[in-house]
Amino acid sequence: MKKKSIILLISVLIIILVTISILLLNKKKNIYHMETIIDNKQTYVESITTLVTKDKKLNKLLNKYITNQKSHFSTKIKNLNNNYLIGRDELNIDCKLNVLNKTTWNIVVIVAMTGPSFTEAYHEITCITWDTKRQKELNIKNVLPDKSNFKDIKNEVFEKLRKECQTCLSKETFNKIFTEDFKTFEIEKNMMTIYFNPNILENKQIDIIKVTLEVSNKAYYKDAKTKEIKKKKSTPVRIIDSKKPVVALTFDDGPSKYTEEIINILKSYNVKATFFILGNKVDAYQDILRKSIENQNELGNHSYNHKWLSKLSVGDLTYQIDKTQEIIKEKLNYTPKYLRPTYGSVTNRIRKNTNLEIVLWTVDTKDWKYHDANKIIEQATTNIKDEDIILMHDIFDRTKDSLKTIIPKLLDQGFQFVTISELEEVKKIRSITK
Ligand code: ZN
């Protein structure tokens, strides 16, 4: 009898332990970050933002799609050897995550191919709605709150599609494509957007066709709360001596999984820097960005998803800048004052269409090119002059490592680290006192 109850107790304990570890594992799978990789090649540029999660199955699915798009792009481009920046082709892939509830993610991957090899820009969208618990992809039928209304939705979609484009899809083809297994849809709050890519359309329509539906999907959507930035009891006053040399560290293309550590390194030396961030990563990294602001670093605008600003139309250009300003204001209650155009490429069109001040750099550490932290250190510490702006990227491990040497070295050389706003202040004071 006693033996039996001990066995029973042990089994119960084992069950509890297994449940806890399964729960923890599932929780872990929900951890994600957004990664941006910019590859600046001789004949083309690639800017790819993707979601990286603890869920290997999901990563594999995303990677497979991106790899396919990359090879699709490389077969389309003519590898024109245009040294001139504007003349290069561009592959831009952006990724957006809509967290619908604890176990459902709706991921939208947007592909854009532009440049001299493309007579018209090529766009494509794919969506993955992922059950994080069961680790499987969901279709439209799975996410509709009332499963019986698929037929009604189907009719509505077809009618709206017809309104958008009369000849894009015949009823017959539409019926074949838009089944219960359809997956190219996005869910935001109580709105569902259905995407039809150019490759499935029957006429020569070259852009994606969107159809939006109102769905009572409130149960599906978890509203992200905007957290308040903690007001520090007393913000220490920064004293910058305008008579002594200043230098500004700037970081582009972040935030990333390395940003928090970079912020910590800066703080450990009581050093401030400026981060030119991408709008598409603000949501995923809002806690880290908040911490960055609390530490008195400055945030600047580096476009929404690293599109090549100098090549865009006025509409697309202002969208890239304004959407980034908006999301930073909304999530962080912060308004950037400076814009750093992507690829450091500035045109009069950009100048004319933004109120933000444009900031480039005077020293390129080439951390995107050098994989060795020592090389980056050399670039960032040799021949640095007063008022220099140093370009780095907070998306590399090596950049993070190099800072531990760069900062003390420059401090030893007598430099004060300033943000771009502080640099402007110092310049102003100097011009008055001259
Ligand atoms: Zn950049």
mmCIF file of C-alpha atoms and ligand atoms in Angstrom, residues 38 252-253 302 306 342-343 393, ligand 1:
data_model
loop_
_atom_site.group_PDB
_atom_site.id
_atom_site.type_symbol
_atom_site.label_atom_id
_atom_site.label_comp_id
_atom_site.label_asym_id
_atom_site.label_seq_id
_atom_site.Cartn_x
_atom_site.Cartn_y
_atom_site.Cartn_z
ATOM 1 C CA ILE A 38 22.098 44.558 -45.914
ATOM 2 C CA ASP A 252 22.436 52.275 -38.528
ATOM 3 C CA ASP A 253 20.040 49.473 -39.531
ATOM 4 C CA HIS A 302 16.673 55.456 -41.254
ATOM 5 C CA HIS A 306 15.549 50.178 -45.805
ATOM 6 C CA THR A 342 19.726 54.575 -46.807
ATOM 7 C CA TYR A 343 23.011 53.834 -48.571
ATOM 8 C CA HIS A 393 25.871 49.207 -37.497
HETATM 9 ZN ZN ZN B 1 21.417 51.380 -43.720
#
